[in-house]
Amino acid sequence: MDRTIPRLIGLAKGSAWRYSSAADQTATESHPPERNTGGNSSDTSTMIPTPSTSHVNYNRVYEPAEDSYLLLDTLSAPTETAWLAERFPAESATPLAFEIGCGSGVVLAFVAANAESLLGRPDVATVGIDVNDFACKATADTVSLAIKEAAPTNRSAFVGSIHGDLMTSLTPGAVDLLICNPPYVPTEELPNESNLDDFADREDFGSDEAFERDSKYLALAYAGGVDGMEVTNRLLEQLPTALSRRGVAYILLCHQNRPEMVKERVRAWPGGWSAETVGSSGKKAGWEKLSILRIWRP
């Protein structure tokens, strides 16, 4: 691994790291759906393809669902792309984008492959972070494949995946763009992560052990503890330190997470922080109504 990479992202010493470049991946034929970026829906020039995740084993990794697609639609909305282009002007340094809880990698791949449409510039460096090592591997494949199949003018890079917990492995000010679809479902407790490394290093599973392993990995993607906010609260605590001065975070919440209270909390942070709802499901998604918060310093 290039030793400049940990310095580039502020990776703390001793953190687990998985690197994969686009050149390492083999393209697979697929035809995923497209996202409408606004304007006339019959105008194909406004459509952005959703990255393929056909290679992902969904027994161990969260499958893209309505929450994932709400993030894609929000990031590609005309109001948001205009805001991001102003936030990261073409003459500024390449933005460093992180997805926390990257899962299949579909959201990070969407950003990497469509930087010109989303950010108004052809370059973004992308990093995935997840406590699930299978998700780290899936993200490496998904993002690298998406970049490989992107337009020739695209100059984005997949820096790699970090097998880690939220932003604890990063040094201050490393993050320009943060995207997170956290585990938001209210549950009595969070999943026990104590033996995840044992699961990752083994292949000799009986059927009961395999079911326990797969159930635990999937629970990590949805179980949010009290009010569905235990993981998100930790993320919010780390956010002011992790974001760069121009940094912005997009965080998905459900109605039970009390997004209005979260916005009030962020606005009370010292330093003049802002928080706004920039995306919403506008309907019940099963039992939860979803929203996307944008958090930044003006």
CSV table of C-alpha atoms in Angstrom, one decimal:
chain,number,residue,atom,x,y,z
A,1,MET,CA,0.0,0.0,0.0
A,2,ASP,CA,1.2,3.5,-0.8
A,3,ARG,CA,2.3,5.1,2.5
A,4,THR,CA,0.9,8.5,1.3
A,5,ILE,CA,-2.7,7.1,1.5
A,6,PRO,CA,-3.0,7.0,5.3
A,7,ARG,CA,-1.5,10.5,5.5
A,8,LEU,CA,-3.9,11.8,2.8
A,9,ILE,CA,-7.0,10.8,4.8
A,10,GLY,CA,-5.6,11.2,8.3
A,11,LEU,CA,-5.7,7.5,9.0
A,12,ALA,CA,-4.7,6.8,12.6
A,13,LYS,CA,-1.8,4.5,13.3
A,14,GLY,CA,-2.9,0.8,13.6
A,15,SER,CA,-6.2,1.1,11.9
A,16,ALA,CA,-7.4,-1.8,9.7
A,17,TRP,CA,-7.1,-0.9,6.0
A,18,ARG,CA,-8.3,-2.5,2.8
A,19,TYR,CA,-7.0,-1.0,-0.5
A,20,SER,CA,-8.4,-1.8,-3.9
A,21,SER,CA,-7.8,0.1,-7.2
A,22,ALA,CA,-10.1,0.2,-10.2
A,23,ALA,CA,-7.4,-1.6,-12.2
A,24,ASP,CA,-7.9,-4.6,-9.9
A,25,GLN,CA,-11.5,-5.1,-10.7
A,26,THR,CA,-13.2,-7.0,-13.6
A,27,ALA,CA,-16.3,-5.4,-15.1
A,28,THR,CA,-19.5,-7.3,-15.1
A,29,GLU,CA,-22.4,-6.8,-17.4
A,30,SER,CA,-25.5,-5.2,-15.8
A,31,HIS,CA,-28.2,-2.7,-16.4
A,32,PRO,CA,-29.1,-1.0,-13.1
A,33,PRO,CA,-31.8,1.6,-12.8
A,34,GLU,CA,-31.1,5.3,-13.4
A,35,ARG,CA,-31.7,8.4,-11.2
A,36,ASN,CA,-33.5,11.4,-12.5
A,37,THR,CA,-31.5,14.6,-11.7
A,38,GLY,CA,-34.3,16.9,-12.5
A,39,GLY,CA,-36.0,18.5,-15.5
A,40,ASN,CA,-38.1,16.6,-18.0
A,41,SER,CA,-38.2,13.0,-17.0
A,42,SER,CA,-38.2,12.0,-20.7
A,43,ASP,CA,-34.9,13.8,-21.2
A,44,THR,CA,-32.3,11.0,-20.9
A,45,SER,CA,-29.5,13.6,-20.5
A,46,THR,CA,-30.8,14.2,-17.0
A,47,MET,CA,-30.6,10.5,-16.0
A,48,ILE,CA,-27.7,9.1,-14.0
A,49,PRO,CA,-27.2,5.3,-13.8
A,50,THR,CA,-27.4,3.6,-10.4
A,51,PRO,CA,-24.1,1.7,-9.9
A,52,SER,CA,-24.3,-2.1,-10.2
A,53,THR,CA,-24.2,-4.2,-7.0
A,54,SER,CA,-24.9,-7.5,-8.7
A,55,HIS,CA,-21.7,-8.9,-7.3
A,56,VAL,CA,-22.6,-8.3,-3.7
A,57,ASN,CA,-23.6,-11.2,-1.3
A,58,TYR,CA,-26.7,-9.7,0.5
A,59,ASN,CA,-26.6,-12.5,3.1
A,60,ARG,CA,-23.9,-10.5,4.8
A,61,VAL,CA,-24.2,-6.9,3.4
A,62,TYR,CA,-27.1,-4.5,3.5
A,63,GLU,CA,-29.0,-4.5,0.2
A,64,PRO,CA,-29.7,-1.1,-1.3
A,65,ALA,CA,-33.3,-0.1,-0.5
A,66,GLU,CA,-35.5,3.0,-0.3
A,67,ASP,CA,-33.1,4.7,2.1
A,68,SER,CA,-30.1,4.2,-0.2
A,69,TYR,CA,-32.0,5.5,-3.2
A,70,LEU,CA,-33.3,8.5,-1.2
A,71,LEU,CA,-29.6,9.5,-0.7
A,72,LEU,CA,-28.9,9.1,-4.4
A,73,ASP,CA,-31.9,11.2,-5.3
A,74,THR,CA,-31.1,13.9,-2.8
A,75,LEU,CA,-27.4,14.2,-3.9
A,76,SER,CA,-28.5,14.4,-7.5
A,77,ALA,CA,-31.3,16.9,-7.0
A,78,PRO,CA,-30.6,20.2,-9.0
A,79,THR,CA,-30.8,22.3,-5.8
A,80,GLU,CA,-28.2,20.1,-4.1
A,81,THR,CA,-25.8,19.8,-7.1
A,82,ALA,CA,-25.8,23.6,-7.4
A,83,TRP,CA,-25.0,23.9,-3.7
A,84,LEU,CA,-22.2,21.3,-3.9
A,85,ALA,CA,-20.6,22.9,-7.0
A,86,GLU,CA,-20.5,26.2,-5.1
A,87,ARG,CA,-19.1,24.5,-2.0
A,88,PHE,CA,-16.3,22.7,-3.9
A,89,PRO,CA,-15.3,25.0,-6.8
A,90,ALA,CA,-13.3,23.5,-9.7
A,91,GLU,CA,-10.2,25.5,-8.8
A,92,SER,CA,-10.1,24.1,-5.2
A,93,ALA,CA,-8.4,21.0,-4.0
A,94,THR,CA,-9.9,17.6,-4.9
A,95,PRO,CA,-12.7,16.9,-2.3
A,96,LEU,CA,-12.2,13.8,0.0
A,97,ALA,CA,-15.5,12.0,0.4
A,98,PHE,CA,-16.3,9.3,3.0
A,99,GLU,CA,-19.2,7.1,3.4
A,100,ILE,CA,-19.7,5.8,6.9
A,101,GLY,CA,-21.4,2.4,7.0
A,102,CYS,CA,-20.8,2.0,3.3
A,103,GLY,CA,-22.5,-1.4,2.9
A,104,SER,CA,-22.7,-2.4,-0.7
A,105,GLY,CA,-20.9,0.8,-1.8
A,106,VAL,CA,-23.7,1.9,-4.0
A,107,VAL,CA,-23.9,5.5,-2.7
A,108,LEU,CA,-20.1,6.0,-2.7
A,109,ALA,CA,-19.9,4.6,-6.2
A,110,PHE,CA,-22.6,6.9,-7.3
A,111,VAL,CA,-20.6,9.9,-6.1
A,112,ALA,CA,-17.3,8.6,-7.5
A,113,ALA,CA,-18.7,7.8,-11.0
A,114,ASN,CA,-20.7,11.0,-11.3
A,115,ALA,CA,-18.6,13.7,-9.8
A,116,GLU,CA,-19.1,16.1,-12.7
A,117,SER,CA,-22.9,15.8,-12.4
A,118,LEU,CA,-23.0,16.0,-8.6
A,119,LEU,CA,-20.2,18.3,-7.7
A,120,GLY,CA,-19.6,20.3,-10.9
A,121,ARG,CA,-16.1,18.9,-11.2
A,122,PRO,CA,-14.7,15.6,-12.6
A,123,ASP,CA,-12.6,14.7,-9.5
A,124,VAL,CA,-13.4,13.3,-6.0
A,125,ALA,CA,-11.4,10.9,-3.9
A,126,THR,CA,-13.6,8.4,-2.1
A,127,VAL,CA,-13.2,6.2,1.0
A,128,GLY,CA,-15.6,3.7,2.6
A,129,ILE,CA,-15.7,2.9,6.3
A,130,ASP,CA,-17.7,0.0,7.8
A,131,VAL,CA,-17.5,-2.3,10.9
A,132,ASN,CA,-18.5,-5.2,8.5
A,133,ASP,CA,-15.4,-6.4,6.7
A,134,PHE,CA,-17.6,-8.0,4.0
A,135,ALA,CA,-19.1,-4.5,3.4
A,136,CYS,CA,-15.6,-3.1,3.0
A,137,LYS,CA,-14.8,-5.8,0.3
A,138,ALA,CA,-18.2,-5.1,-1.4
A,139,THR,CA,-17.6,-1.4,-1.5
A,140,ALA,CA,-14.1,-1.8,-3.0
A,141,ASP,CA,-15.6,-3.9,-5.8
A,142,THR,CA,-18.6,-1.6,-6.4
A,143,VAL,CA,-16.8,1.7,-6.4
A,144,SER,CA,-13.9,0.5,-8.5
A,145,LEU,CA,-16.2,-1.0,-11.1
A,146,ALA,CA,-18.3,2.2,-11.2
A,147,ILE,CA,-15.2,4.3,-11.8
A,148,LYS,CA,-14.0,1.9,-14.4
A,149,GLU,CA,-17.3,2.3,-16.3
A,150,ALA,CA,-17.6,6.0,-15.8
A,151,ALA,CA,-17.2,8.6,-18.6
A,152,PRO,CA,-13.6,9.1,-19.9
A,153,THR,CA,-13.5,12.6,-18.5
A,154,ASN,CA,-14.1,11.3,-14.9
A,155,ARG,CA,-10.9,11.7,-12.8
A,156,SER,CA,-12.3,10.3,-9.5
A,157,ALA,CA,-10.3,7.8,-7.4
A,158,PHE,CA,-11.2,5.1,-5.0
A,159,VAL,CA,-8.7,5.5,-2.2
A,160,GLY,CA,-9.8,2.4,-0.3
A,161,SER,CA,-12.0,0.9,2.5
A,162,ILE,CA,-11.4,1.1,6.2
A,163,HIS,CA,-12.6,-1.7,8.5
A,164,GLY,CA,-13.4,0.5,11.4
A,165,ASP,CA,-15.8,2.2,13.7
A,166,LEU,CA,-17.3,5.5,12.5
A,167,MET,CA,-14.6,8.2,12.3
A,168,THR,CA,-12.5,7.1,15.2
A,169,SER,CA,-9.6,6.2,12.9
A,170,LEU,CA,-9.4,9.7,11.3
A,171,THR,CA,-7.5,12.7,12.4
A,172,PRO,CA,-9.2,16.1,12.6
A,173,GLY,CA,-10.3,17.9,9.5
A,174,ALA,CA,-9.9,15.0,7.1
A,175,VAL,CA,-13.4,14.9,5.7
A,176,ASP,CA,-14.8,17.2,3.0
A,177,LEU,CA,-17.9,15.3,2.2
A,178,LEU,CA,-19.5,12.8,4.6
A,179,ILE,CA,-22.4,10.5,3.7
A,180,CYS,CA,-24.0,8.2,6.2
A,181,ASN,CA,-27.1,5.9,6.3
A,182,PRO,CA,-26.7,4.8,9.9
A,183,PRO,CA,-28.5,2.0,11.7
A,184,TYR,CA,-31.6,4.0,12.5
A,185,VAL,CA,-34.2,1.4,13.6
A,186,PRO,CA,-35.1,1.7,17.3
A,187,THR,CA,-34.1,-1.6,19.1
A,188,GLU,CA,-33.7,-2.6,22.7
A,189,GLU,CA,-29.9,-2.9,22.3
A,190,LEU,CA,-27.1,-2.7,19.8
A,191,PRO,CA,-25.7,-5.9,18.2
A,192,ASN,CA,-22.7,-7.5,20.1
A,193,GLU,CA,-19.6,-6.9,17.9
A,194,SER,CA,-17.2,-8.9,20.1
A,195,ASN,CA,-16.7,-11.9,17.8
A,196,LEU,CA,-17.0,-10.2,14.3
A,197,ASP,CA,-13.3,-10.7,13.6
A,198,ASP,CA,-13.6,-14.4,14.3
A,199,PHE,CA,-16.4,-14.6,11.8
A,200,ALA,CA,-14.4,-12.7,9.2
A,201,ASP,CA,-11.4,-15.0,9.5
A,202,ARG,CA,-13.2,-18.3,9.2
A,203,GLU,CA,-14.9,-20.3,6.5
A,204,ASP,CA,-15.7,-23.6,8.3
A,205,PHE,CA,-19.2,-22.7,9.5
A,206,GLY,CA,-22.0,-25.0,10.3
A,207,SER,CA,-25.5,-23.9,9.3
A,208,ASP,CA,-26.4,-22.5,12.7
A,209,GLU,CA,-23.1,-20.6,13.0
A,210,ALA,CA,-23.5,-19.3,9.5
A,211,PHE,CA,-27.0,-18.1,10.3
A,212,GLU,CA,-25.8,-16.4,13.5
A,213,ARG,CA,-22.9,-14.7,11.6
A,214,ASP,CA,-25.1,-13.4,8.7
A,215,SER,CA,-27.8,-12.2,11.1
A,216,LYS,CA,-25.3,-10.3,13.1
A,217,TYR,CA,-23.8,-8.6,10.1
A,218,LEU,CA,-27.2,-7.5,8.9
A,219,ALA,CA,-28.3,-6.3,12.3
A,220,LEU,CA,-25.3,-4.0,12.4
A,221,ALA,CA,-26.8,-2.2,9.4
A,222,TYR,CA,-30.2,-1.5,10.9
A,223,ALA,CA,-30.2,-1.8,14.7
A,224,GLY,CA,-29.9,1.7,16.2
A,225,GLY,CA,-30.5,1.0,19.9
A,226,VAL,CA,-32.6,3.5,22.0
A,227,ASP,CA,-34.6,5.8,19.7
A,228,GLY,CA,-32.6,4.3,16.8
A,229,MET,CA,-30.0,7.0,17.7
A,230,GLU,CA,-27.1,5.3,19.6
A,231,VAL,CA,-24.8,5.1,16.6
A,232,THR,CA,-26.0,8.4,15.2
A,233,ASN,CA,-25.4,10.2,18.4
A,234,ARG,CA,-21.8,9.0,18.4
A,235,LEU,CA,-21.4,10.1,14.8
A,236,LEU,CA,-22.7,13.6,15.6
A,237,GLU,CA,-20.3,13.9,18.5
A,238,GLN,CA,-17.4,13.2,16.1
A,239,LEU,CA,-18.6,15.4,13.3
A,240,PRO,CA,-17.4,18.8,14.3
A,241,THR,CA,-13.8,17.5,14.7
A,242,ALA,CA,-13.8,15.3,11.6
A,243,LEU,CA,-15.1,17.7,9.0
A,244,SER,CA,-12.8,20.1,7.2
A,245,ARG,CA,-13.7,23.8,7.2
A,246,ARG,CA,-15.5,23.4,3.9
A,247,GLY,CA,-16.9,20.0,5.0
A,248,VAL,CA,-20.5,18.9,4.7
A,249,ALA,CA,-22.3,15.9,6.0
A,250,TYR,CA,-25.5,14.2,4.7
A,251,ILE,CA,-27.1,12.0,7.3
A,252,LEU,CA,-30.2,9.9,6.9
A,253,LEU,CA,-32.8,9.7,9.7
A,254,CYS,CA,-36.2,8.2,10.2
A,255,HIS,CA,-39.1,9.9,11.9
A,256,GLN,CA,-38.5,8.0,15.2
A,257,ASN,CA,-35.0,9.6,15.3
A,258,ARG,CA,-36.7,13.0,15.8
A,259,PRO,CA,-34.8,14.8,13.0
A,260,GLU,CA,-36.1,18.3,14.1
A,261,MET,CA,-34.5,17.8,17.5
A,262,VAL,CA,-31.3,16.7,15.8
A,263,LYS,CA,-31.3,19.9,13.7
A,264,GLU,CA,-31.7,22.0,16.9
A,265,ARG,CA,-28.9,20.2,18.5
A,266,VAL,CA,-26.5,20.8,15.6
A,267,ARG,CA,-27.5,24.5,15.4
A,268,ALA,CA,-26.5,24.8,19.1
A,269,TRP,CA,-23.0,23.6,18.5
A,270,PRO,CA,-20.3,26.3,19.0
A,271,GLY,CA,-18.9,27.7,15.7
A,272,GLY,CA,-22.1,28.6,13.9
A,273,TRP,CA,-23.3,25.2,12.4
A,274,SER,CA,-26.3,24.8,10.1
A,275,ALA,CA,-28.6,21.9,9.6
A,276,GLU,CA,-31.4,21.6,7.1
A,277,THR,CA,-33.6,18.8,5.7
A,278,VAL,CA,-32.7,18.5,2.0
A,279,GLY,CA,-34.4,15.2,1.1
A,280,SER,CA,-37.5,13.3,2.3
A,281,SER,CA,-39.3,10.2,1.4
A,282,GLY,CA,-42.5,12.2,1.7
A,283,LYS,CA,-44.4,9.0,2.7
A,284,LYS,CA,-44.2,6.1,5.0
A,285,ALA,CA,-41.4,3.7,4.0
A,286,GLY,CA,-42.9,0.7,5.8
A,287,TRP,CA,-43.3,2.2,9.2
A,288,GLU,CA,-40.6,4.9,9.0
A,289,LYS,CA,-40.7,8.3,7.2
A,290,LEU,CA,-37.1,9.1,6.0
A,291,SER,CA,-35.3,12.4,5.7
A,292,ILE,CA,-31.8,13.5,4.8
A,293,LEU,CA,-30.1,16.2,6.9
A,294,ARG,CA,-27.3,18.4,5.5
A,295,ILE,CA,-24.9,19.6,8.2
A,296,TRP,CA,-22.3,22.2,7.5
A,297,ARG,CA,-20.7,25.5,8.6
A,298,PRO,CA,-21.7,28.4,6.3
